[in-house]
CSV table of C-alpha atoms in Angstrom, one decimal:
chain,number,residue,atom,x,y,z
A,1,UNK,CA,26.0,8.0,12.4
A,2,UNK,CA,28.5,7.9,9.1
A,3,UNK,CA,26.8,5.6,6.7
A,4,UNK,CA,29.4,2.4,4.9
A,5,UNK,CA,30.8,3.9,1.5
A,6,UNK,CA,30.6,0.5,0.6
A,7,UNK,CA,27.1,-0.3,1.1
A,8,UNK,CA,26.6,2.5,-0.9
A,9,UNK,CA,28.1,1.7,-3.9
A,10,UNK,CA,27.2,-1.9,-3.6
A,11,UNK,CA,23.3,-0.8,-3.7
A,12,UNK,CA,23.5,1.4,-6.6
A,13,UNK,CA,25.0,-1.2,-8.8
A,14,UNK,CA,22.9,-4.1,-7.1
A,15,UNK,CA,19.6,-1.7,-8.0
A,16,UNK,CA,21.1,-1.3,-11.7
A,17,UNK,CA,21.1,-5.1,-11.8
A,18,UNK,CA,17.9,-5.5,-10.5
A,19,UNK,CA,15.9,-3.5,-12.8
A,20,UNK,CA,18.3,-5.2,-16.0
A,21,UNK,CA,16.7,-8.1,-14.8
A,22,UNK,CA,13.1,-7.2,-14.1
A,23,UNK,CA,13.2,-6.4,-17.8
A,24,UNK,CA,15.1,-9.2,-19.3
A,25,UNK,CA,15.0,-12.6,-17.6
A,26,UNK,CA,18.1,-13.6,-19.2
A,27,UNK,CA,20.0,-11.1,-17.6
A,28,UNK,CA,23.2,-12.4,-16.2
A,29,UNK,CA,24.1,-10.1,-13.1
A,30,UNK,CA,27.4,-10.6,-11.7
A,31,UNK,CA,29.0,-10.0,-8.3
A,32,UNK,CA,32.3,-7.8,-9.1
A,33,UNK,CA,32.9,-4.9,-7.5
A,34,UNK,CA,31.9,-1.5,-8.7
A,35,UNK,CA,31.8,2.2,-7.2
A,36,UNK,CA,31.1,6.1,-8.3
A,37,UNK,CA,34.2,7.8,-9.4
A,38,UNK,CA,35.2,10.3,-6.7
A,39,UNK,CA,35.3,13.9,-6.9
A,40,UNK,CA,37.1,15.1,-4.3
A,41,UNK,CA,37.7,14.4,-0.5
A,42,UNK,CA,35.1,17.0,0.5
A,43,UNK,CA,32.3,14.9,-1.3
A,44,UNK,CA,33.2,11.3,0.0
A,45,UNK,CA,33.1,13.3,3.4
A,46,UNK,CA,29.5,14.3,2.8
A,47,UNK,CA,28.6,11.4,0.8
A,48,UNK,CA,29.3,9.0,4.4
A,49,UNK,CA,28.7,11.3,6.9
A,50,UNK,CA,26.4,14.1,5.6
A,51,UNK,CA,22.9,14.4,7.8
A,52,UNK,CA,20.3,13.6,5.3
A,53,UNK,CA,16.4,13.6,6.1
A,54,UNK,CA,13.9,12.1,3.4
A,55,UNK,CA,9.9,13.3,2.8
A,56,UNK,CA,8.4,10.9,1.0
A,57,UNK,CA,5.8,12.8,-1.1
A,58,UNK,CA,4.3,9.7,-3.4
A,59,UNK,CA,5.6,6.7,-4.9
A,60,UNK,CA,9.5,7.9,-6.5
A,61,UNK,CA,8.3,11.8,-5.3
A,62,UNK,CA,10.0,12.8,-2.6
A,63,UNK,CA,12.2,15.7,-1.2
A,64,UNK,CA,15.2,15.4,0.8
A,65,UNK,CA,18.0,17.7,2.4
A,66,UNK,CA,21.6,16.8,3.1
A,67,UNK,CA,23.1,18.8,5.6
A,68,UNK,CA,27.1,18.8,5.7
A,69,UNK,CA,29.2,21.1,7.8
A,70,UNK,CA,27.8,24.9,6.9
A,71,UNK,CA,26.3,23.6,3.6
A,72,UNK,CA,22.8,22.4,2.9
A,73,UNK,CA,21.3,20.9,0.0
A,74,UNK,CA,17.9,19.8,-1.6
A,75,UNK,CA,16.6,17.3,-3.5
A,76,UNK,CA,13.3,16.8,-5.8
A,77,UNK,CA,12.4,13.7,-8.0
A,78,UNK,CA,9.2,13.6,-9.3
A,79,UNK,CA,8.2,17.2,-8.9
A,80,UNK,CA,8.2,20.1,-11.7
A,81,UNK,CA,11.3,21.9,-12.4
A,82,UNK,CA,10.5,25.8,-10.9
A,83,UNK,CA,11.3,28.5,-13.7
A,84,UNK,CA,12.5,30.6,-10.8
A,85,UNK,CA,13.4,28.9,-7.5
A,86,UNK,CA,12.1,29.9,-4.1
A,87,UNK,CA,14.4,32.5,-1.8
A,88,UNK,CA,17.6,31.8,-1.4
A,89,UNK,CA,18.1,28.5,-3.1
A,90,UNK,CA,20.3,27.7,-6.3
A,91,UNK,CA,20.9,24.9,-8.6
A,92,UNK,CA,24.1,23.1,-8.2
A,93,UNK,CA,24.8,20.0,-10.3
A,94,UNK,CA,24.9,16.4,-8.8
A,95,UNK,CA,28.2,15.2,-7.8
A,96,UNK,CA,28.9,11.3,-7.0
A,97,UNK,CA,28.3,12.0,-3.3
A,98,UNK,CA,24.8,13.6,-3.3
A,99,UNK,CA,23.8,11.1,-5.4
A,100,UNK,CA,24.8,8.3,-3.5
A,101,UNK,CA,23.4,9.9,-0.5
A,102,UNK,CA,20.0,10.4,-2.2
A,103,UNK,CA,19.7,6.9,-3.7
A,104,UNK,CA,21.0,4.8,-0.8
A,105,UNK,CA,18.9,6.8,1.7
A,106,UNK,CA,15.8,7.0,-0.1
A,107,UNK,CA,16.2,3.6,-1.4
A,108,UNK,CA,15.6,4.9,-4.8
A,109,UNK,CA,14.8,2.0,-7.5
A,110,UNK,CA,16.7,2.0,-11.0
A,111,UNK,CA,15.2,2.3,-14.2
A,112,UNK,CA,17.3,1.3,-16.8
A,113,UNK,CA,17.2,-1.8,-18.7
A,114,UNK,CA,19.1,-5.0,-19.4
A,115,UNK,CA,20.9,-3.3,-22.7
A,116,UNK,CA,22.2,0.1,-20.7
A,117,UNK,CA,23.6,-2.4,-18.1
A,118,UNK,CA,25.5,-4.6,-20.4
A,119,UNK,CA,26.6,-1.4,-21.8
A,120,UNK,CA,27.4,0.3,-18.9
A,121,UNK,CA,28.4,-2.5,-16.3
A,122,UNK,CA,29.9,-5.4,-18.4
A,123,UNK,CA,34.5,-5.7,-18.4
A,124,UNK,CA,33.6,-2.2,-15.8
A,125,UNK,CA,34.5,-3.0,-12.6
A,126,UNK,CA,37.6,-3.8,-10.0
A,127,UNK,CA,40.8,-5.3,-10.9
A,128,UNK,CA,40.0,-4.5,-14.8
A,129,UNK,CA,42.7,-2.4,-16.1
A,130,UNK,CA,42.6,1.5,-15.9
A,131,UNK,CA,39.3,0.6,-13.5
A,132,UNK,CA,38.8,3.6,-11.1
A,133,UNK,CA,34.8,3.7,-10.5
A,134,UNK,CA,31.9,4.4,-12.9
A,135,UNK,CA,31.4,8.2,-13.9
A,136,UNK,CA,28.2,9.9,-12.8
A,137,UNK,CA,27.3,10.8,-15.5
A,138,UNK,CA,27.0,7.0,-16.5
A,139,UNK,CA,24.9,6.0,-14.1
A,140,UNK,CA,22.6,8.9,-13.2
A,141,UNK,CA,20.4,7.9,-16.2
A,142,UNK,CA,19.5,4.6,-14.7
A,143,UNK,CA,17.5,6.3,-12.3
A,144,UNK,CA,14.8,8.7,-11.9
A,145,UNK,CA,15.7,12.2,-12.7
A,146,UNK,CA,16.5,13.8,-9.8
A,147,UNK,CA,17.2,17.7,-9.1
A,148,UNK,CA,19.4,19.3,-6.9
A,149,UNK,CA,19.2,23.1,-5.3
A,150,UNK,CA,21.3,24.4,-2.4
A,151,UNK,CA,21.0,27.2,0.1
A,152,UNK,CA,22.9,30.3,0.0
A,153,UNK,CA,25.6,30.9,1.9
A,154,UNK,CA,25.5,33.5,5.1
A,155,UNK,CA,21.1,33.9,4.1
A,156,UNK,CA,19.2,34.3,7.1
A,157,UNK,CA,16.0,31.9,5.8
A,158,UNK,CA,13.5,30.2,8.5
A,159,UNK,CA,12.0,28.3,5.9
A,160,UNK,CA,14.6,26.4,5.0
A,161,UNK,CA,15.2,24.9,8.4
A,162,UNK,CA,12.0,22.9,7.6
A,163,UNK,CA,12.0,20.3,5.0
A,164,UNK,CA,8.1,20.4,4.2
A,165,UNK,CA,8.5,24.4,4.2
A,166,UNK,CA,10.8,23.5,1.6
A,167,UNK,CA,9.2,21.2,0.2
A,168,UNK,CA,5.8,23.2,-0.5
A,169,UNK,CA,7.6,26.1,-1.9
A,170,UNK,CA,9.3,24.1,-4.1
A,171,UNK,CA,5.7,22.6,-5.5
A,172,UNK,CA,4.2,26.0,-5.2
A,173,UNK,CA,7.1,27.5,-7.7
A,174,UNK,CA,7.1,24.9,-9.6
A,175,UNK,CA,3.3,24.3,-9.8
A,176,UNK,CA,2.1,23.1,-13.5
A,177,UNK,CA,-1.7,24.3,-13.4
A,178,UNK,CA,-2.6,20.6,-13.3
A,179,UNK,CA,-4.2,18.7,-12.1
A,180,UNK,CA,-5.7,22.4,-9.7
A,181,UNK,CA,-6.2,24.8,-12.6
A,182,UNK,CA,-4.3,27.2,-10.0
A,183,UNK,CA,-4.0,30.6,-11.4
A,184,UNK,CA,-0.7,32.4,-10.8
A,185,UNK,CA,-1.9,35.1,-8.2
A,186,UNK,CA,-2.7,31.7,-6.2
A,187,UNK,CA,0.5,29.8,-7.1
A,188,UNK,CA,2.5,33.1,-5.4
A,189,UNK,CA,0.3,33.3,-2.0
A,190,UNK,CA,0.9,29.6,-1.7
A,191,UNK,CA,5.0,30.2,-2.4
A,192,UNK,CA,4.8,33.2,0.3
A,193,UNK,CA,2.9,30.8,3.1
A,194,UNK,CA,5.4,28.4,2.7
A,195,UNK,CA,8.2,31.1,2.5
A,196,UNK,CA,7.0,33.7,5.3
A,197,UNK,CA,3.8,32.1,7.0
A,198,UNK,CA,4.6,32.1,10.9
A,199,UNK,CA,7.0,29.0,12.1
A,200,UNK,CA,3.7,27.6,14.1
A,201,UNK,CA,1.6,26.8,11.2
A,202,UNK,CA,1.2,23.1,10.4
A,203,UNK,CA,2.9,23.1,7.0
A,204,UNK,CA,2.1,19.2,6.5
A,205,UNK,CA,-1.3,20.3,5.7
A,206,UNK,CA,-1.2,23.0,3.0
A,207,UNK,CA,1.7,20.4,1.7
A,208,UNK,CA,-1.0,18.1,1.4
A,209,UNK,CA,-3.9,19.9,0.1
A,210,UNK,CA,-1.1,21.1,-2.4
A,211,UNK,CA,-0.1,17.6,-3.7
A,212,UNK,CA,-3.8,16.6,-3.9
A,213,UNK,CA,-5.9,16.4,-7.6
A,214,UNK,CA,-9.2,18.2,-6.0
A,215,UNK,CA,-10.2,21.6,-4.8
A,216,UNK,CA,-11.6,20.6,-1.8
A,217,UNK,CA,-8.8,18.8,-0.1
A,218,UNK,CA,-6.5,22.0,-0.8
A,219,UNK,CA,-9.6,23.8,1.1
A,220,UNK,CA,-10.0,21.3,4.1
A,221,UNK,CA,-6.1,20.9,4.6
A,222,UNK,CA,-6.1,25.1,4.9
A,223,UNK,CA,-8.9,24.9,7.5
A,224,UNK,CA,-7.6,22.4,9.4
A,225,UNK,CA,-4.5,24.2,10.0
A,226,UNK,CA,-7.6,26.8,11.8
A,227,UNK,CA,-8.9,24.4,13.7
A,228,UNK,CA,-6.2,23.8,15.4
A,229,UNK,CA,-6.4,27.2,17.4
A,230,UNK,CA,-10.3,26.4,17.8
A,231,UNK,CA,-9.6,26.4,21.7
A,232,UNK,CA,-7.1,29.1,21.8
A,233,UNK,CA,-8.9,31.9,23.1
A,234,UNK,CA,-10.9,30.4,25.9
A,235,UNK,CA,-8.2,28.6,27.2
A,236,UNK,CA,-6.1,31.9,26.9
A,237,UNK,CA,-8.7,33.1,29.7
A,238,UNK,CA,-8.5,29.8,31.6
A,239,UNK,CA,-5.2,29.6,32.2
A,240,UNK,CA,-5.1,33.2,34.0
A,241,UNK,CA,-7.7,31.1,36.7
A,242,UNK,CA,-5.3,28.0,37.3
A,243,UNK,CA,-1.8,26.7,37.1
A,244,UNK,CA,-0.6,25.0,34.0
A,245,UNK,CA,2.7,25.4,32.9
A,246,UNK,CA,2.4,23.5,29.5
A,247,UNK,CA,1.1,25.2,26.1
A,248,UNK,CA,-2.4,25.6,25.7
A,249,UNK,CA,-2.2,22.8,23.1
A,250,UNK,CA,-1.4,20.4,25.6
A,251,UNK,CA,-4.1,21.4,27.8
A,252,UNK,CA,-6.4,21.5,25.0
A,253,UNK,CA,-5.7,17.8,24.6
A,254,UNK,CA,-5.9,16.6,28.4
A,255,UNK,CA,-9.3,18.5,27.9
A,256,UNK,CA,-10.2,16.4,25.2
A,257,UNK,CA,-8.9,13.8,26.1
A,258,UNK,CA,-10.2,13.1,29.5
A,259,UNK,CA,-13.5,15.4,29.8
A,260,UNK,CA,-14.3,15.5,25.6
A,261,UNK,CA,-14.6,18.8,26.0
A,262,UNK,CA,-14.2,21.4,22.6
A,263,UNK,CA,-15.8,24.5,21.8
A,264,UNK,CA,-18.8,24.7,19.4
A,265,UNK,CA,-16.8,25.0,15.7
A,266,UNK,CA,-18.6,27.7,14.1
A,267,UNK,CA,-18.8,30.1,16.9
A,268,UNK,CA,-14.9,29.6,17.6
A,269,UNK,CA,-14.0,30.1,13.9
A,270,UNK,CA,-15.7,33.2,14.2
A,271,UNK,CA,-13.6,34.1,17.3
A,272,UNK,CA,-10.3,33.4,15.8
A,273,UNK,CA,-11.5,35.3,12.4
A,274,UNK,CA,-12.1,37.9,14.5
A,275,UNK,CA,-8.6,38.3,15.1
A,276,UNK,CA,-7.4,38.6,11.1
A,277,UNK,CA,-7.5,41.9,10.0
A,278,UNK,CA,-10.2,43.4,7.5
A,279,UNK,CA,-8.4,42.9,4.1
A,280,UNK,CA,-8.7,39.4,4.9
A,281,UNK,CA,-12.2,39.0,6.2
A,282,UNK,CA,-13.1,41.2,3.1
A,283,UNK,CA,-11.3,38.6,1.0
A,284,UNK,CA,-13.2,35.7,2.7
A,285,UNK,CA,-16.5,37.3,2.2
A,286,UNK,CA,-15.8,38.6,-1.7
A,287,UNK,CA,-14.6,34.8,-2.1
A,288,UNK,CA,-17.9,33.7,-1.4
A,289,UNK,CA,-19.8,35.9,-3.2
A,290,UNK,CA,-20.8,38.6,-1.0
A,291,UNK,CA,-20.6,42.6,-2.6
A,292,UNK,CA,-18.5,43.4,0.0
A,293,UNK,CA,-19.4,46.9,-1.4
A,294,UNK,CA,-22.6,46.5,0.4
A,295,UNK,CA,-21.5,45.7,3.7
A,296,UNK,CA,-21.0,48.1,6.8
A,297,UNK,CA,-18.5,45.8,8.0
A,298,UNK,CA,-16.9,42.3,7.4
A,299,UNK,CA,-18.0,40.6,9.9
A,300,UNK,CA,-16.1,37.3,11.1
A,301,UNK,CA,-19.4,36.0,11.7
A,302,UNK,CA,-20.4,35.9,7.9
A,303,UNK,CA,-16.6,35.0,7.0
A,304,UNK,CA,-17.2,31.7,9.3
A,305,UNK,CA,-20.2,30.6,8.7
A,306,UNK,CA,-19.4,30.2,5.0
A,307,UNK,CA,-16.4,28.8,5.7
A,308,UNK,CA,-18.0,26.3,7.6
A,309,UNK,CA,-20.8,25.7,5.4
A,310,UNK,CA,-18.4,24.5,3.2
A,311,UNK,CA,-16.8,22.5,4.9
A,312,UNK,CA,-19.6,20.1,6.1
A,313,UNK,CA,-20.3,20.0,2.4
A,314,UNK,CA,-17.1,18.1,1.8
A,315,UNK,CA,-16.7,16.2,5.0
A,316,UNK,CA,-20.4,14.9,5.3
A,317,UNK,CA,-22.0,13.1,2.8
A,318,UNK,CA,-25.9,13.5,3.8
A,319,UNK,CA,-28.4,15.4,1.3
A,320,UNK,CA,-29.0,18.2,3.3
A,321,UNK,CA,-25.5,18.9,2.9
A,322,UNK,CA,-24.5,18.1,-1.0
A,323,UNK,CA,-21.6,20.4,-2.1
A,324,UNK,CA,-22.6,23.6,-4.6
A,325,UNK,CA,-20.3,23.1,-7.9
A,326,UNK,CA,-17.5,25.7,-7.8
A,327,UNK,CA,-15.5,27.4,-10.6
A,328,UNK,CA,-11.7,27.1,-10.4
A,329,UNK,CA,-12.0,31.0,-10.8
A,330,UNK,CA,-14.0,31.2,-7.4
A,331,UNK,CA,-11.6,28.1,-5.7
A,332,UNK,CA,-8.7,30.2,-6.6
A,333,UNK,CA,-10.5,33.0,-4.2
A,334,UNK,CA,-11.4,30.7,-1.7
A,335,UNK,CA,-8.1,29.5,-1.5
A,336,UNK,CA,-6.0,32.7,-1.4
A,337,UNK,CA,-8.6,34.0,1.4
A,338,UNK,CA,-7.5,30.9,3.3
A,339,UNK,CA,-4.0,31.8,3.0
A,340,UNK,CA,-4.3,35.0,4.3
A,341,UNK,CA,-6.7,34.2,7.5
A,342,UNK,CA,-4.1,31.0,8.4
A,343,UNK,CA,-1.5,33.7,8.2
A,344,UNK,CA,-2.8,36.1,10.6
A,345,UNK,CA,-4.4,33.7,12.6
A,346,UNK,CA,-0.9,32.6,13.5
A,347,UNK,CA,0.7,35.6,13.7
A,348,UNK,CA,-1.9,36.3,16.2
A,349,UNK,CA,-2.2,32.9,18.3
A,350,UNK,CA,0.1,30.5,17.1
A,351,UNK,CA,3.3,31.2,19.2
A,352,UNK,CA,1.0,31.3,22.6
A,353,UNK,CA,-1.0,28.3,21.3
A,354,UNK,CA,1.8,26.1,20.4
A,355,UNK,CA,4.9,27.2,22.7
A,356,UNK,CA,5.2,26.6,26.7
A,357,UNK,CA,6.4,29.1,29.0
A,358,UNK,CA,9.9,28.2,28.8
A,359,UNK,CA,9.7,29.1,24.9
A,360,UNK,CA,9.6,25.9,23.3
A,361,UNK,CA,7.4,24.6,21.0
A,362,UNK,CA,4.8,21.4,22.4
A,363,UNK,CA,4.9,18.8,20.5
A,364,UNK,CA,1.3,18.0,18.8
């Protein structure tokens, strides 16, 4: 549905106003009419009819994609500026219509005060002489910074189809080594999960664990996304036995649901781990301190019961069960081995888990 033009400009001026007189209670806001300058026909096209989708990431954080015709765009507020983008994505320059888009539909607040309005606003607006609409460059100020990237023309990208993929790669490029001390070897396995990770992995969570201030929420977002496939394998064997024509995730809920039935959580960790390959189980048990030189094998076994040992650290708060202190050095390993078992965990479940027989993806 094409949004009014004129709704539009009204709210960006109305927000200028608004914040003039938040600051100054003598403010004198008018009602004449103002509106962004145009650029071209092309951009009042996208600017009203464009298909725009907003995450909201914090309070004025957020990331949001405007999609018009064969062209997509990005943008960040809030966020670090990457030195290098993620694949396939460039930095264009704001023009009046991406910015209106991204104000009006994120309902973005201004920031500037009562003297930049008088400056800015006052004998500027219809019916003055030589009026024809406010430059960008004007206005953009009086709002939060915001940071625009689009997508490469003719690239063949999965990622980009998703906004939180986006999104996370974006933060993972970007990522300032605050308030995670995350070293770089980290910050470029997180950038590749968001970039290549299978399509069925739950990127909300590592988004999550990625926007959060502690170490262990990045670690319980990652495992999350493997508990998720906790039921995978034994309902692989019980659909062989019956009819179901759903995806095992739905069955997995009816199961749930109506007989509270789920498998013992250590013991199915294991059996998914089982599944990664050695590198990673290797990874998993070196993370934790084992001399994986010692060790006839890496045993999925090991890898998930100190995995899960550390989780009931940080999700129950008993005695028996008061979290060890951890170096960001060792939470850097802990968190790339992570990485690596959610990514062949999916490769190796997630498409069967997730998708019906007809091919399409249940929703959960």
């Amino acid at each position: 549905m094409s949004r009014n033009k004129i709704k539009m400009s009204s709210y960006i001026f109305d927000q200028i106003h608004a914040a003039a007189l938040a600051q100054d209670p003598h403010y004198l806001a008018d009602q004449n009419i103002r509106w962004l300058a145009r650029k071209d026909d092309d951009d009042l096209r996208l600017m009203v009819n464009a298909e725009v989708k907003v995450l909201a990431l914090g309070t004025r954080t957020f990331a949001i994609s405007i999609e018009n015709g064969h062209d997509r765009y990005y943008c960040f507020s809030g966020l670090a500026i990457p030195d290098q983008l993620p694949t396939n994505l460039d930095e264009v320059e704001p023009t009046p219509g991406l910015f209106a888009c991204v104000v009006y539909c994120t309902e973005l607040q201004a920031l500037g005060t009562a003297s930049q309005a008088r400056d800015i606003l006052e004998q500027q607006y219809a019916r003055q002489p030589g009026y024809a609409g406010h430059e960008l460059s004007d206005i953009a100020p009086l709002f939060p910074s915001l940071y625009f990237v689009k997508m490469r023309a003719g690239v063949d990208a999965p990622y980009l189809e998703a906004l939180e993929r986006v999104a996370g790669a974006y933060i993972a490029a970007g990522y300032p080594g605050h308030p995670l001390e995350v070293d770089n070897r980290l910050r470029l396995r997180l950038l590749s999960l968001f970039e290549a990770g299978a399509d069925t992995i739950p990127f909300s969570l590592p988004l999550q664990g990625l926007l959060s201030y502690n170490w262990p929420s990045l670690f319980l977002d990652l495992y999350r996304c493997l508990e998720q496939l906790y039921t995978a394998l034994k309902l692989k064997g019980l659909v062989e036995k019956i009819s179901h024509k759903g995806s095992l995730a739905e069955l997995a809920y009816l199961l749930e649901e109506e007989l509270s039935w789920r498998p013992k959580e250590q013991d199915a960790l294991a059996s998914i781990l089982a599944l990664s390959s050695s590198d990673t189980r290797s990874k998993i048990l070196s993370a934790f301190e084992f001399d994986v030189a010692e060790l006839i094998d890496y045993s999925s076994s090991k890898c998930a019961r100190s995995i899960y040992k550390l989780r009931n650290s940080h999700v129950h708060f008993r005695p028996a069960m008061k979290a060890e202190p951890k170096s960001s050095a060792q939470w850097n390993e802990i968190v790339i081995a992570m990485c690596d078992a959610v990514d062949d965990v999916y490769d190796a479940l997630g498409a069967e888990f997730l998708k019906d027989r007809s091919g399409l993806q249940a929703a959960v």
